[in-house]
Tab-separated table of C-alpha atoms and ligand atoms in Angstrom:
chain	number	residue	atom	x	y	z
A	1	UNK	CA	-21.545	-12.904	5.676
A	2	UNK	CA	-19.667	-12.870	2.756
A	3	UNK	CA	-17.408	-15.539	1.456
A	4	UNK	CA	-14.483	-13.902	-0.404
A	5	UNK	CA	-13.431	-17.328	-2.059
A	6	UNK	CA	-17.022	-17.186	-4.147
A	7	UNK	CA	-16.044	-13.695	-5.520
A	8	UNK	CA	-13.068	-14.754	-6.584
A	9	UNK	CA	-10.903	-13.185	-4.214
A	10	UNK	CA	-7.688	-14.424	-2.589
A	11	UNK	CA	-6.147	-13.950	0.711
A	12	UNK	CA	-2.321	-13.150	1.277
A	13	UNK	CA	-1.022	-16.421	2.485
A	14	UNK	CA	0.258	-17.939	-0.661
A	15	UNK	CA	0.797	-15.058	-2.598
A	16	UNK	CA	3.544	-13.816	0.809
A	17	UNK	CA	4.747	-17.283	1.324
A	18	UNK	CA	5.978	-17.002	-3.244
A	19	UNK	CA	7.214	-13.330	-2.558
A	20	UNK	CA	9.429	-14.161	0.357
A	21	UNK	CA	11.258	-16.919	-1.719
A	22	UNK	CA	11.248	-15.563	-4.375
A	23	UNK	CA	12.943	-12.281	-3.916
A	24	UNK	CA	9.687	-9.665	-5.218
A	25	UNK	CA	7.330	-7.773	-3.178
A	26	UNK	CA	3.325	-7.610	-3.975
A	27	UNK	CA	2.334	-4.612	-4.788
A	28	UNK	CA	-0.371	-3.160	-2.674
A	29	UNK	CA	-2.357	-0.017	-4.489
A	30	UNK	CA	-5.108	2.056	-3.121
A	31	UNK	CA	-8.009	2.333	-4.211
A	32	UNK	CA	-11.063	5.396	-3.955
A	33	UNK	CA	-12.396	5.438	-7.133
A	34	UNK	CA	-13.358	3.571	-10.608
A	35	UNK	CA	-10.011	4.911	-12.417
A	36	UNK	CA	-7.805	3.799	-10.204
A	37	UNK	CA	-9.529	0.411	-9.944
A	38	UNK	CA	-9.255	0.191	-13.918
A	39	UNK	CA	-6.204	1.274	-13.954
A	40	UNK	CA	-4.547	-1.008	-11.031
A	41	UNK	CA	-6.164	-4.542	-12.896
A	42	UNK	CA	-4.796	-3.077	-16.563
A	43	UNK	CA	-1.807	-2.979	-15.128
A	44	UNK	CA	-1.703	-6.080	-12.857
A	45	UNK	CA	-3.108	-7.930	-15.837
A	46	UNK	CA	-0.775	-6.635	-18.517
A	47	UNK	CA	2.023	-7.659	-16.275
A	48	UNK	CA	0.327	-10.667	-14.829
A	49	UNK	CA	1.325	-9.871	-11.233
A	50	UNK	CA	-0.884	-10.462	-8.409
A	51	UNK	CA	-2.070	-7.658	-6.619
A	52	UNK	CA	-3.949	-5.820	-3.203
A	53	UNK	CA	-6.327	-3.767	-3.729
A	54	UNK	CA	-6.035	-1.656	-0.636
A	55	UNK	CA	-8.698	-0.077	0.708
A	56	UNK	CA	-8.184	2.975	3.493
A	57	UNK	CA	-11.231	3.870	6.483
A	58	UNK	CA	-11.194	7.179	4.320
A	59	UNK	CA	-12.401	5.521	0.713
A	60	UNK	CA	-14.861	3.413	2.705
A	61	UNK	CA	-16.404	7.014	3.755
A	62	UNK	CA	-15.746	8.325	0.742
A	63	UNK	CA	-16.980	5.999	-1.957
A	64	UNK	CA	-19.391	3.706	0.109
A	65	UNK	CA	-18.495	0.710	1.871
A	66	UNK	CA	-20.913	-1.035	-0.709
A	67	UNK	CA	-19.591	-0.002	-3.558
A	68	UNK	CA	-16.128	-0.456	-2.885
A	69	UNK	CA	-16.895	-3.822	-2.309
A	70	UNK	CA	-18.743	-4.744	-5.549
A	71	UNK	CA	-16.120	-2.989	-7.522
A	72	UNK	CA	-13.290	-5.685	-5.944
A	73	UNK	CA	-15.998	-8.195	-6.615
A	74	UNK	CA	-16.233	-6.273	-10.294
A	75	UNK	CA	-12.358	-6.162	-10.715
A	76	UNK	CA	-11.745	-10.057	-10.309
A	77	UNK	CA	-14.412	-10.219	-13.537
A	78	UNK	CA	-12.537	-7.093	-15.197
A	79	UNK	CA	-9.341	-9.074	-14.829
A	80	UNK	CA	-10.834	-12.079	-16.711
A	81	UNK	CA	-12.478	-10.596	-19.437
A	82	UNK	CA	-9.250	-8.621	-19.997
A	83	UNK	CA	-7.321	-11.845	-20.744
A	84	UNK	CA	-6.209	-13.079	-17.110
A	85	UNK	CA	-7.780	-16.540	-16.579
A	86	UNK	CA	-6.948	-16.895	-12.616
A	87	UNK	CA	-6.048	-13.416	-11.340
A	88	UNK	CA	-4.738	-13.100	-8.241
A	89	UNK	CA	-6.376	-10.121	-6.744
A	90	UNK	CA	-6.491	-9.504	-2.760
A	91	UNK	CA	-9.368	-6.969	-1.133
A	92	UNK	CA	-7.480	-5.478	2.018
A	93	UNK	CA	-8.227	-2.989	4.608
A	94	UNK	CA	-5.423	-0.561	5.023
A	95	UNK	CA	-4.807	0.715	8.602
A	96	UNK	CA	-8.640	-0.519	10.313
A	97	UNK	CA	-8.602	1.336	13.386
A	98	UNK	CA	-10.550	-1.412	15.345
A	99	UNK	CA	-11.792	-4.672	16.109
A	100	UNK	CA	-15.476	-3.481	14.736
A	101	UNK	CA	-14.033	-2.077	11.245
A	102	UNK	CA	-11.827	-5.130	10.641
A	103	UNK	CA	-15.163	-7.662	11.431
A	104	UNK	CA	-17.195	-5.292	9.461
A	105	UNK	CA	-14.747	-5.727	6.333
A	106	UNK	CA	-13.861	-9.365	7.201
A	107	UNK	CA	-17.956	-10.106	7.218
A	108	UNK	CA	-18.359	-7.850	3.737
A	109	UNK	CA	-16.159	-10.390	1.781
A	110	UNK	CA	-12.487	-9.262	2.145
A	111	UNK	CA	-9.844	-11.017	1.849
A	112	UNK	CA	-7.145	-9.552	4.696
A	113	UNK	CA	-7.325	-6.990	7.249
A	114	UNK	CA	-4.579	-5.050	8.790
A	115	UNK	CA	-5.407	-4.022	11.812
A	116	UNK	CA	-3.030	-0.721	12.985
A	117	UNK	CA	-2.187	-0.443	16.910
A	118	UNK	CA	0.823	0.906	16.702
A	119	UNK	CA	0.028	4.467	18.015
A	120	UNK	CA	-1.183	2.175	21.252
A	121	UNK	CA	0.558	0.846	24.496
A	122	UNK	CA	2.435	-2.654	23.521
A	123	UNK	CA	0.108	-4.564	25.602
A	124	UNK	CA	-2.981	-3.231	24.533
A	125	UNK	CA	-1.662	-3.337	20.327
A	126	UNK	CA	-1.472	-7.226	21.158
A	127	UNK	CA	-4.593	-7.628	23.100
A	128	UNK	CA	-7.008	-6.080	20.114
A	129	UNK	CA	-4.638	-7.756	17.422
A	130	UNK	CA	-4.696	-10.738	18.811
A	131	UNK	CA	-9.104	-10.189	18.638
A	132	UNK	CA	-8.952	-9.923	14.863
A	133	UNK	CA	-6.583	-12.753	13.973
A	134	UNK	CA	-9.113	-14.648	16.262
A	135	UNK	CA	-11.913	-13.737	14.153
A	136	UNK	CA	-10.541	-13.329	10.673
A	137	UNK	CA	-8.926	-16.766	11.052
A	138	UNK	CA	-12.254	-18.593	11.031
A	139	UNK	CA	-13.192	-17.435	8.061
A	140	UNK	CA	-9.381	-17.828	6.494
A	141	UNK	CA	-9.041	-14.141	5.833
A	142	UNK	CA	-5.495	-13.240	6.729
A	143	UNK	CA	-4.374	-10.030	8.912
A	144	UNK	CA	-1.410	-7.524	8.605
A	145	UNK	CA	-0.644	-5.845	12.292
A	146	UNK	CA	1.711	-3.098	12.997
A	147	UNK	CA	4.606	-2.731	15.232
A	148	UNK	CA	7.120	0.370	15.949
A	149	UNK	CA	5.472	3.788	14.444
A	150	UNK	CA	6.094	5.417	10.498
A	151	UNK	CA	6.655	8.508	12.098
A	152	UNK	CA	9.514	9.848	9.676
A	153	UNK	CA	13.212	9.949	10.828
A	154	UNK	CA	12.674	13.641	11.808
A	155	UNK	CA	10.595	12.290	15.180
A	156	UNK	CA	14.240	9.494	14.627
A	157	UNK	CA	16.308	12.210	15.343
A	158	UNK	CA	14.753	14.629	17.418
A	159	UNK	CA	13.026	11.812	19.923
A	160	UNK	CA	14.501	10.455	22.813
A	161	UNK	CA	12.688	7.179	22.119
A	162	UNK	CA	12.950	5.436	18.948
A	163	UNK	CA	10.013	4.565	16.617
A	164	UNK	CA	11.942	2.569	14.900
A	165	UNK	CA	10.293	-1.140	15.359
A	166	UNK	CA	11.961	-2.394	18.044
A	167	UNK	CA	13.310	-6.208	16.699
A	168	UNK	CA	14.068	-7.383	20.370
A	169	UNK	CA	10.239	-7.424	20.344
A	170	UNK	CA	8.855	-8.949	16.775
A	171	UNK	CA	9.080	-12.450	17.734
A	172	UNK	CA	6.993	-11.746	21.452
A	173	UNK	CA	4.639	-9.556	18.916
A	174	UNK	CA	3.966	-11.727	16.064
A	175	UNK	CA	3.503	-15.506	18.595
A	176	UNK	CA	0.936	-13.786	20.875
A	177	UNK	CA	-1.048	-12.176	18.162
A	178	UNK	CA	-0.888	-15.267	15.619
A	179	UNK	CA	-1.224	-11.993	12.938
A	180	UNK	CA	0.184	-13.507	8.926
A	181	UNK	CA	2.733	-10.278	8.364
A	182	UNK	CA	4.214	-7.189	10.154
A	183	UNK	CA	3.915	-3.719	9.352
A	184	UNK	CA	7.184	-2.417	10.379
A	185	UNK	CA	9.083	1.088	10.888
A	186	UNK	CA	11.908	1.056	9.031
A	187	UNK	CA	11.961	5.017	8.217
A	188	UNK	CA	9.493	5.311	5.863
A	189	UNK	CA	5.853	7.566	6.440
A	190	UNK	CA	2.983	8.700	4.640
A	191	UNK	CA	1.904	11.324	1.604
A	192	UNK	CA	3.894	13.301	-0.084
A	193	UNK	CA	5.939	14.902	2.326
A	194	UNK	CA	7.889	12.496	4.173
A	195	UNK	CA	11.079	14.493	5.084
A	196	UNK	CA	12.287	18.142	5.707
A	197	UNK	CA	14.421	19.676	3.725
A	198	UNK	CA	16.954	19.947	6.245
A	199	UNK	CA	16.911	16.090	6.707
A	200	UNK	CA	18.111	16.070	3.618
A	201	UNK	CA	20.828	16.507	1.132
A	202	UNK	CA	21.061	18.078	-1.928
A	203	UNK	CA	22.071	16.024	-5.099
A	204	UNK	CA	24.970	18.237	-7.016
A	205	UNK	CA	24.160	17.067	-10.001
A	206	UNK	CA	20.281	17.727	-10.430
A	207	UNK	CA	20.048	20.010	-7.441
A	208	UNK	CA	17.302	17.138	-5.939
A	209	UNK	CA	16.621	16.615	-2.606
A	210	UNK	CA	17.896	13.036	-1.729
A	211	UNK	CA	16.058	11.209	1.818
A	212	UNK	CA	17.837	9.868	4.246
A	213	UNK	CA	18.633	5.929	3.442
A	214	UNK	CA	16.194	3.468	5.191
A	215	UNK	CA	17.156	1.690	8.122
A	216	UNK	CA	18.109	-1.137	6.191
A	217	UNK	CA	20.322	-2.668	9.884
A	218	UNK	CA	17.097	-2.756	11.733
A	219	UNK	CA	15.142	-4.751	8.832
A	220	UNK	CA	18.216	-6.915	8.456
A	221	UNK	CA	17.967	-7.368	12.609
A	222	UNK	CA	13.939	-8.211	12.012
A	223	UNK	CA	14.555	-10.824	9.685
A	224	UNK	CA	17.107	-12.584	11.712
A	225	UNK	CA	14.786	-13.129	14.585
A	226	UNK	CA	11.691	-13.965	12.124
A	227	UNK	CA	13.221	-15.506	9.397
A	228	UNK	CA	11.274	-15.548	6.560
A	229	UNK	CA	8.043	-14.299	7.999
A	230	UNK	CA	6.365	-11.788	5.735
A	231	UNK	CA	7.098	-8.158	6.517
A	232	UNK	CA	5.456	-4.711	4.798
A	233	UNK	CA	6.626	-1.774	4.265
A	234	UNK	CA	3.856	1.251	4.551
A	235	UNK	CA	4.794	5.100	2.821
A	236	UNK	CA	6.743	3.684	0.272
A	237	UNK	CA	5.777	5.823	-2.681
A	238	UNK	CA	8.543	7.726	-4.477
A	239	UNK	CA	6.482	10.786	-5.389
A	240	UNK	CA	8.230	11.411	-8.519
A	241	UNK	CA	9.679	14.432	-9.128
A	242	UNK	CA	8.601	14.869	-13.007
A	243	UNK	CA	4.907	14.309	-11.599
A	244	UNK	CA	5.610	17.288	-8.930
A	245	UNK	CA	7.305	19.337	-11.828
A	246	UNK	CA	3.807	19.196	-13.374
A	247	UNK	CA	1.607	19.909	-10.811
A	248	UNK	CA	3.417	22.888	-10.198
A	249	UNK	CA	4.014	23.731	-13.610
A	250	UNK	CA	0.006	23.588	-14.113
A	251	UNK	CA	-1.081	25.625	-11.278
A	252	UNK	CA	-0.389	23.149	-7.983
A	253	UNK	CA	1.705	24.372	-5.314
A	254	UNK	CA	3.557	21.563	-3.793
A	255	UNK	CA	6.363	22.476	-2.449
A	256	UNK	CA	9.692	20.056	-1.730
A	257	UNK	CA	7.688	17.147	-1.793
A	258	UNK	CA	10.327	14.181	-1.044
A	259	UNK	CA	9.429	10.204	-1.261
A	260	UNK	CA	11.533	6.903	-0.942
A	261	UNK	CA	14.139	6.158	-3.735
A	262	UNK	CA	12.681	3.464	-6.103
A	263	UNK	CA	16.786	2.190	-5.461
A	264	UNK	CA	15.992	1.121	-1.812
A	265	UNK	CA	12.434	-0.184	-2.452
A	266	UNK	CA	13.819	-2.582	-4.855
A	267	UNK	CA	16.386	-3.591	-2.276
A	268	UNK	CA	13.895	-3.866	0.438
A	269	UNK	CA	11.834	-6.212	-2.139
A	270	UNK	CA	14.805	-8.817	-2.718
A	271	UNK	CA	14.055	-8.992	1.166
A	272	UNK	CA	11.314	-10.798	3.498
A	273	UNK	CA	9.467	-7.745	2.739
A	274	UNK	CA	6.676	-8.896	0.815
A	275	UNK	CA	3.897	-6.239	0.053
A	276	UNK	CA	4.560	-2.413	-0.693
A	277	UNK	CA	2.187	-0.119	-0.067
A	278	UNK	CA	1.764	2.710	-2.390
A	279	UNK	CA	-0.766	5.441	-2.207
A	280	UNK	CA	0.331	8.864	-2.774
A	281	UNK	CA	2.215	8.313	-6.180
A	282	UNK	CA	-1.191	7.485	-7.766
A	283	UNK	CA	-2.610	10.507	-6.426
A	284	UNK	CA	0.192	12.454	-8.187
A	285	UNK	CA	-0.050	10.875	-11.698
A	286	UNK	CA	-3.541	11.716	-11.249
A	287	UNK	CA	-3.884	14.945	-10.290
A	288	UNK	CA	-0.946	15.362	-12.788
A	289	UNK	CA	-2.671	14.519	-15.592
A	290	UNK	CA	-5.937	16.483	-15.156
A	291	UNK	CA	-3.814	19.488	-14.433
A	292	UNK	CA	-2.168	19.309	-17.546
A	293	UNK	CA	-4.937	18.357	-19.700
A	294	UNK	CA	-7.466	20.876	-18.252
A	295	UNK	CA	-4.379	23.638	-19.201
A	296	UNK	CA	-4.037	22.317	-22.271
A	297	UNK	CA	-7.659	22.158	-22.972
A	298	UNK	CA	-9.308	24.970	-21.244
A	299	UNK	CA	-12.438	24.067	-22.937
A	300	UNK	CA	-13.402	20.365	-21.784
A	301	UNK	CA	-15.807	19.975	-19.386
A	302	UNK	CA	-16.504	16.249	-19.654
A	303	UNK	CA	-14.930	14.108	-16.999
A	304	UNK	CA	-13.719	11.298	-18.916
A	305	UNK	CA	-11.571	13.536	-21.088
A	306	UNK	CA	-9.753	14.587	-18.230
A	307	UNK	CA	-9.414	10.997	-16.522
A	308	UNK	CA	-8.787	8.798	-19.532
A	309	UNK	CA	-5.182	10.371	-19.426
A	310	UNK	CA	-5.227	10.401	-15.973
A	311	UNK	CA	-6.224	6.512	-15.801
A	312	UNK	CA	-3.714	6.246	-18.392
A	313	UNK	CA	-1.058	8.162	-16.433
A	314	UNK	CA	-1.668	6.213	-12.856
A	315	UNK	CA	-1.422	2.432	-15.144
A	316	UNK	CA	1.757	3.304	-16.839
A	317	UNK	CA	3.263	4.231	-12.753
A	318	UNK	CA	1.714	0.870	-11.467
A	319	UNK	CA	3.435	-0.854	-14.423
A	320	UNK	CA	6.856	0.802	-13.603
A	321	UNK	CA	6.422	0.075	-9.773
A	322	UNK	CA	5.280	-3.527	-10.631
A	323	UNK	CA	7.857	-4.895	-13.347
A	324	UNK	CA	11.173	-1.694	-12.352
A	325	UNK	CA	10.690	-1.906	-8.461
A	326	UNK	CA	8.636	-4.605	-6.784
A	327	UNK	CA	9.205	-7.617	-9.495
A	328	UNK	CA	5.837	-9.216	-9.316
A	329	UNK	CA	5.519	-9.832	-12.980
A	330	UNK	CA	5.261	-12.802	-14.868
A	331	UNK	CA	4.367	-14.634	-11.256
A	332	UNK	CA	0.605	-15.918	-12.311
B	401	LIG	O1	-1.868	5.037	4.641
B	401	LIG	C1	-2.726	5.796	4.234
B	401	LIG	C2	-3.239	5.668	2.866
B	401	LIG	O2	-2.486	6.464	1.980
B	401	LIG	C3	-4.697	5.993	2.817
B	401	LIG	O3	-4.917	7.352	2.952
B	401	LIG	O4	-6.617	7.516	4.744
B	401	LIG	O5	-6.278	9.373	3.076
B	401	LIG	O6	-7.346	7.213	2.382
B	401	LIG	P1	-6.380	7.887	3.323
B	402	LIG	P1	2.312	6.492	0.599
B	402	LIG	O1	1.646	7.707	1.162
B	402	LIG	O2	3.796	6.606	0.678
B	402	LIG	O3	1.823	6.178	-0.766
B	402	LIG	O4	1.917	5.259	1.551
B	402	LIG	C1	0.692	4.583	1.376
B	402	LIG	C2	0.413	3.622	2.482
B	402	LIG	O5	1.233	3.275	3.289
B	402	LIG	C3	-0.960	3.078	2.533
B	402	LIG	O6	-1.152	2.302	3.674
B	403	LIG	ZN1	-0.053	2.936	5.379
């Protein structure tokens, strides 16, 4: 068993509880790899925000449950010796898919757990969330659960049943399951693709497709029945169009990618939601950057002089999102 407090780790509680009064939203930043570990503390240093270092099922399988922990355990040190005396720096499981991955994480030394029934019946979404809190509590690591489902306002439209969360329910949901925030559908989803064209219209001056506008009543209805409790938006990355531009420019093939306007996220931040997930706008300035570089340069070969601009690339996005969007600077 772990203890995150001896790493240096935080968990969500205080961090949530300054966000919701204060009007700013922490940002929470997947993590796979060493670059985009570097490059999330840079920029939560050089901004002195606090941060979550998210970490998916995938990344565990991908880079090693093991090593993925040592580098959060590695990043609170990285913070320091890059000037930030007390960082605040959260490990988190995004989207655990059970009772045995959240314990597993929980007993490796993280911080907070979200723990993602929302695909399941009502009942049963309580019954397993209500198992984690249980656990996580005793060792004071905090847990995220999800209600209503980020399936995209196309399922909105075309379903007879909304997926919407439902905010006649959030007050049943979060007393019987004792969980510390609320994942919520609001009309947000996942990756880079998170409307059809069709849902969309078409700006007249840049000729850019512009999303459908969050549903901004139903968040608004949330908040009224849990005031102030801390709620989280999920698929809330932008995907910049400049960063599509030069993928495709360079070879990718990505084709009316859409993502949420940085215009509503901010709004949504001034709100009781408190953490932002953002995944898929890393993975752009990444792949991005190596694109262009490895055009420009057809003749490197070593890795780091492709990812030093990516790393570069992906810090100079989380430093937008942090100080232009979510407003957790200057908060350590
Ligand atoms: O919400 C999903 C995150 O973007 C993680 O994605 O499962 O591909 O690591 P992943
Ligand atoms: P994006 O795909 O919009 O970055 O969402 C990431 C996310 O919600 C991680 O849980
Ligand atoms: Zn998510």
């Amino acid at each position: 068993m772990v203890d995150y407090k001896k790493i240096g780790l935080v968990n969500t509680r205080e961090m949530f509880k300054k966000a919701v009064s204060g009007g700013y939203a922490i940002p929470a930043f997947n993590f796979n790899n060493m670059e985009q570990m570097q490059a999330i503390i840079m920029a939560a240093v050089e901004t002195k925000s606090p941060v979550i270092l998210q970490v998916s099922k995938g990344a565990r399988e991908y880079a090693n449950p093991t090593l993925l922990r040592y580098m959060a355990e590695g990043a609170v040190e990285y913070a320091k010796e890059l000037g930030c005396p007390n960082p605040q720096i959260v490990l988190h499981l995004d989207h655990g898919d059970s009772f045995e991955t959240c314990k597993s994480c929980i007993d490796m030394g993280f911080s907070s757990v979200m723990y993602d029934g929302s695909a399941l019946p009502y009942e049963e979404n309580i019954r397993i969330s209500r198992q984690v809190v249980e656990y996580a509590h005793k060792y004071d690591v905090t847990v995220e659960c999800e209600l209503g489902v980020l399936a995209g306002v196309e399922d909105e439209v075309a379903s007879e049943v909304s997926h919407y969360t439902k905010p006649e329910e959030v007050i049943d949901f979060a007393t019987r399951t004792g969980c510390d925030s609320l994942a919520i559908s609001i009309g947000t989803s996942h990756g880079a693709y998170k409307f059809k064209p069709e849902q969309c219209t078409v700006d007249p001056k840049t000729g850019r497709l512009l999303p459908p506008p969050l549903a901004f009543d139903v968040l608004e209805a949330i908040e009224k029945k849990l005031p102030g409790f801390p709620i989280v938006l999920h698929g809330s990355s932008s995907v910049p169009q400049d960063e599509v531009d030069t993928i495709n420019a360079n070879g990718g093939a990505l084709k009316a990618a859409v993502g949420i306007p940085e215009e509503q996220l901010r709004k949504a931040a001034k709100s009781a939601v408190c953490k932002i997930n953002i995944d898929s706008d890393s993975r752009l300035a990444m792949t991005a950057a190596i694109r262009k570089h490895l055009a420009e340069h057809p003749d490197h070969f070593d890795p780091r002089q492709y990812l030093k601009p990516a790393r570069e690339s992906m810090k100079k996005m989380y430093i937008h999102k942090i100080v232009n969007v979510l407003g957790s600077n200057d908060k350590l």
